PDB file of C-alpha atoms and ligand atoms in Angstrom:
ATOM      1  CA  ALA N   1     125.050  92.442  85.088  1.00 38.00           C
ATOM      2  CA  ARG N   2     122.106  91.674  87.341  1.00 43.00           C
ATOM      3  CA  SER N   3     119.697  90.691  84.611  1.00 44.00           C
ATOM      4  CA  GLY N   4     118.112  87.274  84.690  1.00 44.00           C
ATOM      5  CA  GLY N   5     120.328  86.204  81.806  1.00 45.00           C
ATOM      6  CA  ALA N   6     123.494  87.030  83.678  1.00 46.00           C
ATOM      7  CA  CYS N   7     122.188  85.118  86.671  1.00 49.00           C
ATOM      8  CA  ASN N   8     121.479  82.043  84.604  1.00 50.00           C
ATOM      9  CA  HIS N   9     124.847  82.227  83.003  1.00 50.00           C
ATOM     10  CA  ARG N  10     126.673  82.349  86.309  1.00 51.00           C
ATOM     11  CA  PHE N  11     124.324  79.809  87.766  1.00 54.00           C
ATOM     12  CA  PHE N  12     125.937  77.097  85.671  1.00 59.00           C
ATOM     13  CA  ASP N  13     129.470  78.110  86.515  1.00 66.00           C
ATOM     14  CA  PRO N  14     130.944  74.907  88.000  1.00 69.00           C
ATOM     15  CA  ALA N  15     133.405  76.902  90.096  1.00 72.00           C
ATOM     16  CA  MET N  16     130.646  78.444  92.108  1.00 75.00           C
ATOM     17  CA  ASN N  17     129.985  77.015  95.546  1.00 84.00           C
ATOM     18  CA  ALA N  18     126.599  75.911  96.804  1.00 86.00           C
ATOM     19  CA  ALA N  19     125.983  79.005  98.906  1.00 85.00           C
ATOM     20  CA  GLU N  20     126.688  81.303  95.977  1.00 86.00           C
ATOM     21  CA  GLN N  21     124.354  79.319  93.769  1.00 87.00           C
ATOM     22  CA  GLU N  22     121.608  79.442  96.342  1.00 85.00           C
ATOM     23  CA  ARG N  23     122.004  83.187  96.581  1.00 86.00           C
ATOM     24  CA  LEU N  24     121.745  83.615  92.835  1.00 89.00           C
ATOM     25  CA  VAL N  25     118.625  81.501  92.687  1.00 89.00           C
ATOM     26  CA  LEU N  26     117.128  83.616  95.456  1.00 88.00           C
ATOM     27  CA  GLU N  27     118.154  86.837  93.745  1.00 91.00           C
ATOM     28  CA  HIS N  28     116.536  85.692  90.536  1.00 92.00           C
ATOM     29  CA  ALA N  29     113.383  84.762  92.420  1.00 92.00           C
ATOM     30  CA  LEU N  30     113.266  88.205  94.028  1.00 94.00           C
ATOM     31  CA  HIS N  31     113.357  89.898  90.625  1.00 93.00           C
ATOM     32  CA  ARG N  32     110.460  87.731  89.581  1.00 94.00           C
ATOM     33  CA  ALA N  33     108.629  88.422  92.845  1.00 94.00           C
ATOM     34  CA  LEU N  34     108.603  92.144  92.146  1.00 93.00           C
ATOM     35  CA  LYS N  35     107.501  91.725  88.548  1.00 93.00           C
ATOM     36  CA  GLN N  36     104.781  89.218  89.349  1.00 94.00           C
ATOM     37  CA  ASN N  37     103.351  90.787  92.483  1.00 93.00           C
ATOM     38  CA  GLU N  38     104.367  88.093  94.908  1.00 95.00           C
ATOM     39  CA  PHE N  39     104.934  90.582  97.714  1.00 97.00           C
ATOM     40  CA  VAL N  40     102.176  91.563 100.089  1.00 96.00           C
ATOM     41  CA  LEU N  41     102.047  93.807 103.111  1.00 98.00           C
ATOM     42  CA  HIS N  42     100.822  92.794 106.503  1.00 98.00           C
ATOM     43  CA  TYR N  43      99.951  95.387 109.085  1.00 98.00           C
ATOM     44  CA  GLN N  44     100.570  95.309 112.813  1.00 98.00           C
ATOM     45  CA  PRO N  45      98.514  97.693 114.942  1.00 97.00           C
ATOM     46  CA  GLN N  46     100.043 100.112 117.399  1.00 98.00           C
ATOM     47  CA  TYR N  47      97.929 101.074 120.404  1.00 98.00           C
ATOM     48  CA  ASP N  48      97.596 103.802 122.941  1.00 98.00           C
ATOM     49  CA  VAL N  49      97.248 101.222 125.675  1.00 98.00           C
ATOM     50  CA  PRO N  50      95.377 103.143 128.411  1.00 97.00           C
ATOM     51  CA  SER N  51      92.541 104.059 126.030  1.00 97.00           C
ATOM     52  CA  GLY N  52      92.817 100.932 123.878  1.00 96.00           C
ATOM     53  CA  ARG N  53      92.730 103.130 120.794  1.00 95.00           C
ATOM     54  CA  ILE N  54      94.579 102.087 117.665  1.00 95.00           C
ATOM     55  CA  VAL N  55      96.948 104.887 116.696  1.00 96.00           C
ATOM     56  CA  GLY N  56      98.754 103.372 113.770  1.00 97.00           C
ATOM     57  CA  VAL N  57      99.867 100.290 111.922  1.00 98.00           C
ATOM     58  CA  GLU N  58     103.325  99.216 110.852  1.00 98.00           C
ATOM     59  CA  ALA N  59     103.522  97.860 107.308  1.00 98.00           C
ATOM     60  CA  LEU N  60     105.598  94.664 107.161  1.00 98.00           C
ATOM     61  CA  LEU N  61     106.695  93.068 103.936  1.00 98.00           C
ATOM     62  CA  ARG N  62     105.774  89.447 103.199  1.00 97.00           C
ATOM     63  CA  TRP N  63     106.944  87.245 100.377  1.00 95.00           C
ATOM     64  CA  GLN N  64     105.067  84.139  99.387  1.00 91.00           C
ATOM     65  CA  PRO N  65     106.720  82.506  96.361  1.00 91.00           C
ATOM     66  CA  PRO N  66     104.214  80.467  94.352  1.00 89.00           C
ATOM     67  CA  GLY N  67     104.264  76.870  95.497  1.00 89.00           C
ATOM     68  CA  GLY N  68     106.939  77.595  98.091  1.00 86.00           C
ATOM     69  CA  GLU N  69     107.052  78.431 101.740  1.00 88.00           C
ATOM     70  CA  ARG N  70     106.673  81.954 102.954  1.00 89.00           C
ATOM     71  CA  ILE N  71     110.048  83.565 103.461  1.00 90.00           C
ATOM     72  CA  SER N  72     110.775  85.871 106.368  1.00 92.00           C
ATOM     73  CA  PRO N  73     111.805  89.441 105.567  1.00 95.00           C
ATOM     74  CA  ALA N  74     114.803  88.987 107.833  1.00 93.00           C
ATOM     75  CA  ALA N  75     116.040  86.465 105.252  1.00 91.00           C
ATOM     76  CA  PHE N  76     115.402  88.365 102.035  1.00 95.00           C
ATOM     77  CA  ILE N  77     115.683  92.059 102.906  1.00 96.00           C
ATOM     78  CA  PRO N  78     119.485  91.908 103.194  1.00 94.00           C
ATOM     79  CA  LEU N  79     119.616  90.498  99.668  1.00 94.00           C
ATOM     80  CA  LEU N  80     117.221  93.151  98.380  1.00 96.00           C
ATOM     81  CA  GLU N  81     119.595  95.683  99.883  1.00 95.00           C
ATOM     82  CA  GLU N  82     122.737  94.157  98.396  1.00 94.00           C
ATOM     83  CA  THR N  83     121.213  93.986  94.928  1.00 93.00           C
ATOM     84  CA  GLY N  84     119.612  97.413  95.052  1.00 94.00           C
ATOM     85  CA  LEU N  85     116.214  95.817  94.508  1.00 96.00           C
ATOM     86  CA  ILE N  86     115.156  97.354  97.822  1.00 97.00           C
ATOM     87  CA  VAL N  87     114.691 100.645  95.962  1.00 96.00           C
ATOM     88  CA  PRO N  88     111.839  99.540  93.641  1.00 96.00           C
ATOM     89  CA  VAL N  89     110.454  97.156  96.273  1.00 97.00           C
ATOM     90  CA  GLY N  90     110.591  99.925  98.869  1.00 97.00           C
ATOM     91  CA  GLU N  91     108.685 102.256  96.585  1.00 97.00           C
ATOM     92  CA  TRP N  92     106.066  99.561  96.078  1.00 97.00           C
ATOM     93  CA  VAL N  93     105.814  99.170  99.885  1.00 98.00           C
ATOM     94  CA  LEU N  94     105.406 102.900 100.351  1.00 98.00           C
ATOM     95  CA  ARG N  95     102.723 103.253  97.681  1.00 98.00           C
ATOM     96  CA  THR N  96     100.810 100.166  98.818  1.00 98.00           C
ATOM     97  CA  ALA N  97     100.872 101.247 102.463  1.00 98.00           C
ATOM     98  CA  CYS N  98      99.697 104.788 101.610  1.00 98.00           C
ATOM     99  CA  LEU N  99      96.842 103.487  99.441  1.00 98.00           C
ATOM    100  CA  GLN N 100      95.789 101.097 102.195  1.00 97.00           C
ATOM    101  CA  ALA N 101      95.786 103.800 104.859  1.00 96.00           C
ATOM    102  CA  LEU N 102      93.705 106.011 102.583  1.00 95.00           C
ATOM    103  CA  LYS N 103      91.256 103.200 101.941  1.00 95.00           C
ATOM    104  CA  TRP N 104      90.764 102.645 105.666  1.00 93.00           C
ATOM    105  CA  GLN N 105      90.225 106.351 106.208  1.00 90.00           C
ATOM    106  CA  GLN N 106      87.633 106.445 103.466  1.00 89.00           C
ATOM    107  CA  ALA N 107      85.872 103.486 105.049  1.00 87.00           C
ATOM    108  CA  ALA N 108      85.415 105.709 108.096  1.00 75.00           C
ATOM    109  CA  HIS N 109      87.757 103.850 110.330  1.00 78.00           C
ATOM    110  CA  PRO N 110      89.490 106.034 112.881  1.00 79.00           C
ATOM    111  CA  PRO N 111      92.283 107.980 111.150  1.00 82.00           C
ATOM    112  CA  ILE N 112      95.435 106.027 111.742  1.00 91.00           C
ATOM    113  CA  ARG N 113      99.021 106.518 110.819  1.00 96.00           C
ATOM    114  CA  VAL N 114     100.874 104.017 108.688  1.00 98.00           C
ATOM    115  CA  ALA N 115     104.512 103.358 109.546  1.00 98.00           C
ATOM    116  CA  VAL N 116     106.793 102.248 106.723  1.00 98.00           C
ATOM    117  CA  ASN N 117     110.282 100.827 107.212  1.00 98.00           C
ATOM    118  CA  LEU N 118     113.001 102.522 105.242  1.00 97.00           C
ATOM    119  CA  SER N 119     116.296 100.729 104.771  1.00 95.00           C
ATOM    120  CA  ALA N 120     119.585 102.578 104.944  1.00 93.00           C
ATOM    121  CA  VAL N 121     120.134 101.773 101.265  1.00 94.00           C
ATOM    122  CA  GLN N 122     116.886 103.509 100.305  1.00 94.00           C
ATOM    123  CA  PHE N 123     117.781 106.348 102.570  1.00 93.00           C
ATOM    124  CA  ARG N 124     121.035 106.970 100.752  1.00 91.00           C
ATOM    125  CA  GLN N 125     119.340 107.084  97.323  1.00 91.00           C
ATOM    126  CA  ALA N 126     119.616 110.529  95.842  1.00 89.00           C
ATOM    127  CA  GLY N 127     115.972 110.572  94.763  1.00 94.00           C
ATOM    128  CA  LEU N 128     114.428 109.486  98.058  1.00 96.00           C
ATOM    129  CA  VAL N 129     112.752 112.753  99.000  1.00 97.00           C
ATOM    130  CA  GLN N 130     111.300 113.197  95.500  1.00 98.00           C
ATOM    131  CA  THR N 131     110.036 109.603  95.482  1.00 98.00           C
ATOM    132  CA  VAL N 132     108.279 110.026  98.804  1.00 98.00           C
ATOM    133  CA  ARG N 133     106.745 113.328  97.688  1.00 98.00           C
ATOM    134  CA  ARG N 134     105.582 111.819  94.407  1.00 98.00           C
ATOM    135  CA  VAL N 135     103.996 108.785  96.081  1.00 98.00           C
ATOM    136  CA  LEU N 136     102.181 111.023  98.566  1.00 98.00           C
ATOM    137  CA  ASP N 137     100.943 113.297  95.782  1.00 97.00           C
ATOM    138  CA  GLU N 138      99.842 110.392  93.635  1.00 97.00           C
ATOM    139  CA  THR N 139      98.032 108.551  96.400  1.00 97.00           C
ATOM    140  CA  GLY N 140      96.614 111.645  98.088  1.00 96.00           C
ATOM    141  CA  LEU N 141      97.321 110.419 101.621  1.00 96.00           C
ATOM    142  CA  ASP N 142      97.515 113.175 104.224  1.00 95.00           C
ATOM    143  CA  ARG N 143     101.222 113.578 104.891  1.00 96.00           C
ATOM    144  CA  ARG N 144     100.701 113.596 108.614  1.00 96.00           C
ATOM    145  CA  CYS N 145      99.437 110.024 108.341  1.00 96.00           C
ATOM    146  CA  LEU N 146     102.755 108.690 107.116  1.00 98.00           C
ATOM    147  CA  GLU N 147     105.524 107.725 109.505  1.00 98.00           C
ATOM    148  CA  LEU N 148     108.903 106.544 108.265  1.00 98.00           C
ATOM    149  CA  GLU N 149     110.890 104.176 110.466  1.00 97.00           C
ATOM    150  CA  ILE N 150     114.614 104.572 110.090  1.00 95.00           C
ATOM    151  CA  THR N 151     117.428 102.941 112.002  1.00 90.00           C
ATOM    152  CA  GLU N 152     120.388 104.610 113.580  1.00 85.00           C
ATOM    153  CA  ASN N 153     122.752 103.044 111.054  1.00 84.00           C
ATOM    154  CA  ILE N 154     121.561 105.471 108.364  1.00 84.00           C
ATOM    155  CA  ALA N 155     123.995 107.820 110.016  1.00 77.00           C
ATOM    156  CA  LEU N 156     127.115 105.783 109.503  1.00 73.00           C
ATOM    157  CA  HIS N 157     128.103 107.933 106.571  1.00 75.00           C
ATOM    158  CA  ASN N 158     127.778 111.584 105.775  1.00 82.00           C
ATOM    159  CA  GLU N 159     125.892 112.961 108.697  1.00 84.00           C
ATOM    160  CA  GLU N 160     125.200 116.299 106.991  1.00 89.00           C
ATOM    161  CA  ALA N 161     123.417 114.616 104.086  1.00 90.00           C
ATOM    162  CA  VAL N 162     121.382 112.509 106.503  1.00 91.00           C
ATOM    163  CA  ILE N 163     120.271 115.550 108.473  1.00 93.00           C
ATOM    164  CA  SER N 164     119.365 117.361 105.266  1.00 94.00           C
ATOM    165  CA  THR N 165     117.234 114.444 104.030  1.00 95.00           C
ATOM    166  CA  LEU N 166     115.505 114.051 107.391  1.00 96.00           C
ATOM    167  CA  THR N 167     114.806 117.774 107.511  1.00 97.00           C
ATOM    168  CA  GLN N 168     113.241 117.747 104.049  1.00 97.00           C
ATOM    169  CA  LEU N 169     111.020 114.812 104.987  1.00 97.00           C
ATOM    170  CA  ARG N 170     109.998 116.422 108.249  1.00 97.00           C
ATOM    171  CA  ASP N 171     109.242 119.704 106.484  1.00 97.00           C
ATOM    172  CA  MET N 172     106.896 117.815 104.174  1.00 97.00           C
ATOM    173  CA  GLY N 173     104.840 116.940 107.242  1.00 97.00           C
ATOM    174  CA  ILE N 174     105.904 113.315 107.497  1.00 98.00           C
ATOM    175  CA  ARG N 175     106.660 111.820 110.897  1.00 98.00           C
ATOM    176  CA  LEU N 176     109.996 110.166 111.559  1.00 97.00           C
ATOM    177  CA  ALA N 177     110.681 107.403 114.051  1.00 96.00           C
ATOM    178  CA  ILE N 178     113.995 105.853 115.051  1.00 94.00           C
ATOM    179  CA  ASP N 179     113.419 102.091 114.880  1.00 95.00           C
ATOM    180  CA  ASP N 180     115.205  99.568 117.108  1.00 92.00           C
ATOM    181  CA  PHE N 181     116.310 102.442 119.285  1.00 92.00           C
ATOM    182  CA  GLY N 182     119.233 101.665 121.536  1.00 86.00           C
ATOM    183  CA  THR N 183     120.800  98.987 119.343  1.00 87.00           C
ATOM    184  CA  GLY N 184     122.713 101.236 116.933  1.00 78.00           C
ATOM    185  CA  TYR N 185     125.759 103.390 117.188  1.00 69.00           C
ATOM    186  CA  SER N 186     126.020 106.673 119.034  1.00 62.00           C
ATOM    187  CA  SER N 187     122.330 106.998 119.672  1.00 65.00           C
ATOM    188  CA  LEU N 188     122.750 109.876 122.012  1.00 78.00           C
ATOM    189  CA  HIS N 189     124.869 111.948 119.701  1.00 78.00           C
ATOM    190  CA  TYR N 190     122.371 111.644 116.861  1.00 80.00           C
ATOM    191  CA  LEU N 191     119.332 112.274 118.981  1.00 85.00           C
ATOM    192  CA  GLN N 192     120.168 115.929 119.390  1.00 83.00           C
ATOM    193  CA  ARG N 193     120.905 116.418 115.734  1.00 87.00           C
ATOM    194  CA  PHE N 194     118.272 114.345 113.968  1.00 90.00           C
ATOM    195  CA  PRO N 195     114.907 116.056 113.508  1.00 93.00           C
ATOM    196  CA  VAL N 196     112.833 113.001 114.479  1.00 95.00           C
ATOM    197  CA  HIS N 197     109.503 112.716 116.300  1.00 97.00           C
ATOM    198  CA  LYS N 198     109.612 109.359 117.944  1.00 96.00           C
ATOM    199  CA  LEU N 199     111.762 106.629 119.460  1.00 96.00           C
ATOM    200  CA  LYS N 200     110.816 103.023 119.054  1.00 96.00           C
ATOM    201  CA  ILE N 201     112.302 100.935 121.877  1.00 95.00           C
ATOM    202  CA  ASP N 202     113.818  97.777 120.454  1.00 94.00           C
ATOM    203  CA  ARG N 203     112.249  94.449 121.247  1.00 95.00           C
ATOM    204  CA  SER N 204     115.489  93.167 122.761  1.00 92.00           C
ATOM    205  CA  PHE N 205     115.032  95.515 125.733  1.00 93.00           C
ATOM    206  CA  VAL N 206     111.363  94.683 126.116  1.00 94.00           C
ATOM    207  CA  LYS N 207     112.054  90.965 125.992  1.00 91.00           C
ATOM    208  CA  ASP N 208     114.124  90.913 129.130  1.00 83.00           C
ATOM    209  CA  ILE N 209     111.651  92.800 131.298  1.00 84.00           C
ATOM    210  CA  THR N 210     110.024  89.682 132.668  1.00 74.00           C
ATOM    211  CA  ASP N 211     112.948  87.386 133.278  1.00 65.00           C
ATOM    212  CA  ALA N 212     116.175  89.236 133.748  1.00 61.00           C
ATOM    213  CA  LYS N 213     115.011  92.667 134.944  1.00 69.00           C
ATOM    214  CA  ALA N 214     118.395  93.852 133.728  1.00 71.00           C
ATOM    215  CA  ASP N 215     116.891  95.958 130.967  1.00 75.00           C
ATOM    216  CA  ARG N 216     114.419  97.744 133.200  1.00 87.00           C
ATOM    217  CA  PRO N 217     116.728 100.674 133.927  1.00 89.00           C
ATOM    218  CA  ILE N 218     117.481 100.997 130.221  1.00 89.00           C
ATOM    219  CA  ILE N 219     113.827 101.224 129.288  1.00 93.00           C
ATOM    220  CA  LYS N 220     113.234 103.746 132.043  1.00 94.00           C
ATOM    221  CA  ALA N 221     116.127 105.807 130.772  1.00 93.00           C
ATOM    222  CA  ILE N 222     114.946 105.725 127.146  1.00 94.00           C
ATOM    223  CA  VAL N 223     111.432 106.791 128.129  1.00 96.00           C
ATOM    224  CA  SER N 224     112.655 109.687 130.228  1.00 96.00           C
ATOM    225  CA  LEU N 225     115.123 110.665 127.522  1.00 94.00           C
ATOM    226  CA  ALA N 226     112.268 110.802 125.030  1.00 95.00           C
ATOM    227  CA  ARG N 227     110.162 112.840 127.421  1.00 95.00           C
ATOM    228  CA  ASN N 228     112.944 115.306 128.112  1.00 94.00           C
ATOM    229  CA  LEU N 229     113.619 115.756 124.417  1.00 93.00           C
ATOM    230  CA  GLY N 230     109.924 116.174 123.633  1.00 95.00           C
ATOM    231  CA  LEU N 231     109.790 112.981 121.578  1.00 96.00           C
ATOM    232  CA  ALA N 232     107.069 110.356 121.415  1.00 98.00           C
ATOM    233  CA  VAL N 233     107.971 106.831 122.434  1.00 98.00           C
ATOM    234  CA  ILE N 234     106.622 103.404 121.532  1.00 98.00           C
ATOM    235  CA  ALA N 235     107.715  99.906 122.573  1.00 98.00           C
ATOM    236  CA  GLU N 236     107.790  97.046 120.072  1.00 97.00           C
ATOM    237  CA  GLY N 237     107.615  93.318 120.709  1.00 98.00           C
ATOM    238  CA  VAL N 238     105.341  93.492 123.757  1.00 98.00           C
ATOM    239  CA  GLU N 239     104.264  89.920 124.463  1.00 97.00           C
ATOM    240  CA  THR N 240     103.250  89.663 128.110  1.00 96.00           C
ATOM    241  CA  PRO N 241     101.036  91.551 130.592  1.00 95.00           C
ATOM    242  CA  GLN N 242     104.116  92.006 132.812  1.00 94.00           C
ATOM    243  CA  GLN N 243     105.904  93.827 130.026  1.00 95.00           C
ATOM    244  CA  GLU N 244     102.837  95.972 129.390  1.00 96.00           C
ATOM    245  CA  GLU N 245     102.540  96.784 133.079  1.00 95.00           C
ATOM    246  CA  PHE N 246     106.173  97.778 133.420  1.00 95.00           C
ATOM    247  CA  LEU N 247     106.093  99.937 130.287  1.00 97.00           C
ATOM    248  CA  ARG N 248     102.970 101.707 131.517  1.00 97.00           C
ATOM    249  CA  SER N 249     104.583 102.333 134.881  1.00 95.00           C
ATOM    250  CA  CYS N 250     107.487 104.013 133.072  1.00 95.00           C
ATOM    251  CA  GLY N 251     105.117 106.209 131.075  1.00 97.00           C
ATOM    252  CA  CYS N 252     105.533 104.399 127.752  1.00 98.00           C
ATOM    253  CA  LEU N 253     101.892 104.228 126.725  1.00 98.00           C
ATOM    254  CA  GLU N 254     102.123 103.315 123.050  1.00 98.00           C
ATOM    255  CA  MET N 255     102.856  99.680 122.318  1.00 98.00           C
ATOM    256  CA  GLN N 256     102.980  97.151 119.534  1.00 98.00           C
ATOM    257  CA  GLY N 257     103.345  93.400 119.900  1.00 98.00           C
ATOM    258  CA  TYR N 258     101.810  89.965 119.930  1.00 98.00           C
ATOM    259  CA  LEU N 259     100.084  90.679 123.266  1.00 98.00           C
ATOM    260  CA  PHE N 260      97.768  93.043 121.411  1.00 98.00           C
ATOM    261  CA  CYS N 261      97.824  91.879 117.813  1.00 98.00           C
ATOM    262  CA  HIS N 262     100.026  89.988 115.366  1.00 98.00           C
ATOM    263  CA  PRO N 263     100.738  91.445 111.937  1.00 98.00           C
ATOM    264  CA  LEU N 264      97.634  90.755 109.824  1.00 97.00           C
ATOM    265  CA  SER N 265      96.627  90.905 106.186  1.00 97.00           C
ATOM    266  CA  SER N 266      94.520  93.930 105.245  1.00 96.00           C
ATOM    267  CA  GLU N 267      91.451  91.677 104.990  1.00 96.00           C
ATOM    268  CA  ASP N 268      91.973  90.363 108.514  1.00 96.00           C
ATOM    269  CA  ILE N 269      92.446  93.897 109.824  1.00 95.00           C
ATOM    270  CA  GLU N 270      89.159  94.923 108.246  1.00 91.00           C
ATOM    271  CA  ASN N 271      87.226  91.902 109.433  1.00 91.00           C
ATOM    272  CA  ARG N 272      88.191  91.872 113.070  1.00 90.00           C
ATOM    273  CA  ASN N 273      86.452  94.509 115.132  1.00 85.00           C
ATOM    274  CA  SER N 274      88.827  93.940 118.025  1.00 89.00           C
ATOM    275  CA  VAL N 275      91.686  95.317 115.934  1.00 93.00           C
ATOM    276  CA  TRP N 276      90.326  98.858 115.948  1.00 91.00           C
ATOM    277  CA  GLN N 277      89.721  99.101 119.679  1.00 92.00           C
ATOM    278  CA  LEU N 278      91.176  96.919 122.396  1.00 93.00           C
ATOM    279  CA  ALA N 279      88.679  95.441 124.841  1.00 87.00           C
TER     280      ALA N 279
HETATM  281  P1  C2E S 301     111.214  95.515 112.600  1.00 72.43           P
HETATM  282  O1  C2E S 301     111.025  96.780 111.824  1.00 72.43           O
HETATM  283  O2  C2E S 301     111.878  95.628 113.932  1.00 72.43           O
HETATM  284  O3  C2E S 301     109.771  94.881 112.700  1.00 72.43           O
HETATM  285  C1  C2E S 301     109.259  94.231 113.824  1.00 72.43           C
HETATM  286  C2  C2E S 301     109.346  92.734 113.693  1.00 72.43           C
HETATM  287  O4  C2E S 301     108.965  92.121 114.915  1.00 72.43           O
HETATM  288  C3  C2E S 301     108.393  92.171 112.643  1.00 72.43           C
HETATM  289  O5  C2E S 301     109.030  91.021 112.093  1.00 72.43           O
HETATM  290  C4  C2E S 301     107.192  91.736 113.476  1.00 72.43           C
HETATM  291  O6  C2E S 301     106.408  90.741 112.875  1.00 72.43           O
HETATM  292  C5  C2E S 301     107.884  91.240 114.723  1.00 72.43           C
HETATM  293  N1  C2E S 301     107.050  91.305 115.911  1.00 72.43           N
HETATM  294  C6  C2E S 301     106.016  92.134 116.142  1.00 72.43           C
HETATM  295  N2  C2E S 301     105.523  91.955 117.385  1.00 72.43           N
HETATM  296  C7  C2E S 301     106.269  90.982 117.940  1.00 72.43           C
HETATM  297  C8  C2E S 301     106.252  90.347 119.249  1.00 72.43           C
HETATM  298  O7  C2E S 301     105.446  90.659 120.141  1.00 72.43           O
HETATM  299  N3  C2E S 301     107.191  89.381 119.465  1.00 72.43           N
HETATM  300  C9  C2E S 301     108.102  89.024 118.525  1.00 72.43           C
HETATM  301  N4  C2E S 301     108.960  88.039 118.815  1.00 72.43           N
HETATM  302  N5  C2E S 301     108.158  89.617 117.302  1.00 72.43           N
HETATM  303  C10 C2E S 301     107.251  90.581 117.010  1.00 72.43           C
HETATM  304  P2  C2E S 301     109.078  90.810 110.511  1.00 72.43           P
HETATM  305  O8  C2E S 301     107.762  91.191 109.938  1.00 72.43           O
HETATM  306  O9  C2E S 301     109.585  89.412 110.330  1.00 72.43           O
HETATM  307  O10 C2E S 301     110.139  91.858 110.021  1.00 72.43           O
HETATM  308  C11 C2E S 301     111.495  91.708 110.339  1.00 72.43           C
HETATM  309  C12 C2E S 301     112.271  92.924 109.915  1.00 72.43           C
HETATM  310  O11 C2E S 301     112.289  93.031 108.485  1.00 72.43           O
HETATM  311  C13 C2E S 301     111.687  94.238 110.393  1.00 72.43           C
HETATM  312  O12 C2E S 301     112.046  94.445 111.712  1.00 72.43           O
HETATM  313  C14 C2E S 301     112.317  95.212 109.420  1.00 72.43           C
HETATM  314  O13 C2E S 301     113.630  95.513 109.820  1.00 72.43           O
HETATM  315  C15 C2E S 301     112.382  94.401 108.148  1.00 72.43           C
HETATM  316  N6  C2E S 301     111.264  94.786 107.273  1.00 72.43           N
HETATM  317  C16 C2E S 301     110.000  94.303 107.250  1.00 72.43           C
HETATM  318  N7  C2E S 301     109.277  94.909 106.274  1.00 72.43           N
HETATM  319  C17 C2E S 301     110.097  95.810 105.673  1.00 72.43           C
HETATM  320  C18 C2E S 301     109.945  96.763 104.590  1.00 72.43           C
HETATM  321  O14 C2E S 301     108.885  96.936 103.996  1.00 72.43           O
HETATM  322  N8  C2E S 301     111.043  97.505 104.259  1.00 72.43           N
HETATM  323  C19 C2E S 301     112.242  97.375 104.897  1.00 72.43           C
HETATM  324  N9  C2E S 301     113.262  98.128 104.514  1.00 72.43           N
HETATM  325  N10 C2E S 301     112.409  96.511 105.931  1.00 72.43           N
HETATM  326  C20 C2E S 301     111.355  95.733 106.311  1.00 72.43           C
HETATM  327 CA1   CA S 302     110.147  98.719 112.036  1.00 72.43          CA
HETATM  328 CA1   CA S 303     111.744  97.583 115.127  1.00 72.43          CA
HETATM  329 CA1   CA S 304     113.641  95.202 116.255  1.00 72.43          CA
END
C-alpha cells in the first residue's frame, strides 16, 4: 500500500486535505531519496575537553533533495518512522558510518568511536541485533568503535525485550549511550536495569546554564549519578565558554557542540586539522 503507485493514486483524491497531500508528496520523495542516494551523513566531533582530544563523532543524517532546500532531520525522521522507511535508511546510516570510521582509522587518524542514532522503531525491529552484527562483520569495524545512541522512550513497551536486546548488543562489544538523557520517562528506574555505558545530557539542560542557572543542579545531579553508577557522561549542545566551564567544574569532561565544532561533511572533517585536536 506504500508503493509509489498507491501514493500517486491517493495523491489525486479530491477529498484529501492539503496537509495530507503534502505528507504523501514528502513520503514519496523519501522513497526516492533512499533509492537515489540523496542522503548523506555529517559528523559532529565529541571531545575530551581538558586534553582537547577528539574521542568520537556522532553521525547525523542529512537530506538534500535535488534542486530543493536541505531538509532538517527533525522534519523527516518522524515520517521515516511512521512509514517504516527508517529501517532501511537506518541500516544505510549504520553501514555508512562504520565504513567512514574504518576509513579514518586506516588513514592513521586517532582511533575514534562513531555514534549512530537508533530510533525506537528500529529498536523494536525483530532483526535489529542480526542487522547490526551483519553490518559490523561486513564492514570489519572494530565493535568497540561503534556506539549506539538510544532514547529512553525505547522502553515504553516490553521492558524485558528491551533489556534482552540491549544485553545482546552490549555482549557484542558495542557501546550504548542514552541520548537526550533526562527528557524521557522514568529515567531513574531504567538506569539500574539497562546495561548502558554512557549518559548523554540533553541540550535543553545545557542551554539554560548561562541564563537561568535553574538547570545547574540538574546537570550536577546527572553527572554525579553517572559517576556513582560507573557510567560515562557527555554533554551535547555546548555553545558557550560559560557552559563549558560549568560542565568541567561538575566533572563532565566530554562535550559536543557548536562551541567546538559543527556537524561537518566527511571531506570537511578530513581537511580541517583543528577537528582532530582542539587548540
Ligand atoms: P540529536 O541526536 O539530539 O542530535 C543532536 C542535534 O543537535 C543535531 O541536530 C545537531 O546538529 C544539533 N547540535 C549539535 N550541537 C549543537 C549546538 O551546540 N547547539 C544547537 N542548537 N544544536 C546543536 P540534527 O542534526 O538536526 O538532528 C536532529 C535530530 O534528528 C537528532 O537529535 C536525532 O534525534 C535525529 N537524527 C539525526 N540523524 C539521525 C539518524 O541517522 N537516525 C535517527 N534515528 N535519528 C537521527
Ligand atoms: Ca543523538
Ligand atoms: Ca541528543
Ligand atoms: Ca537533544
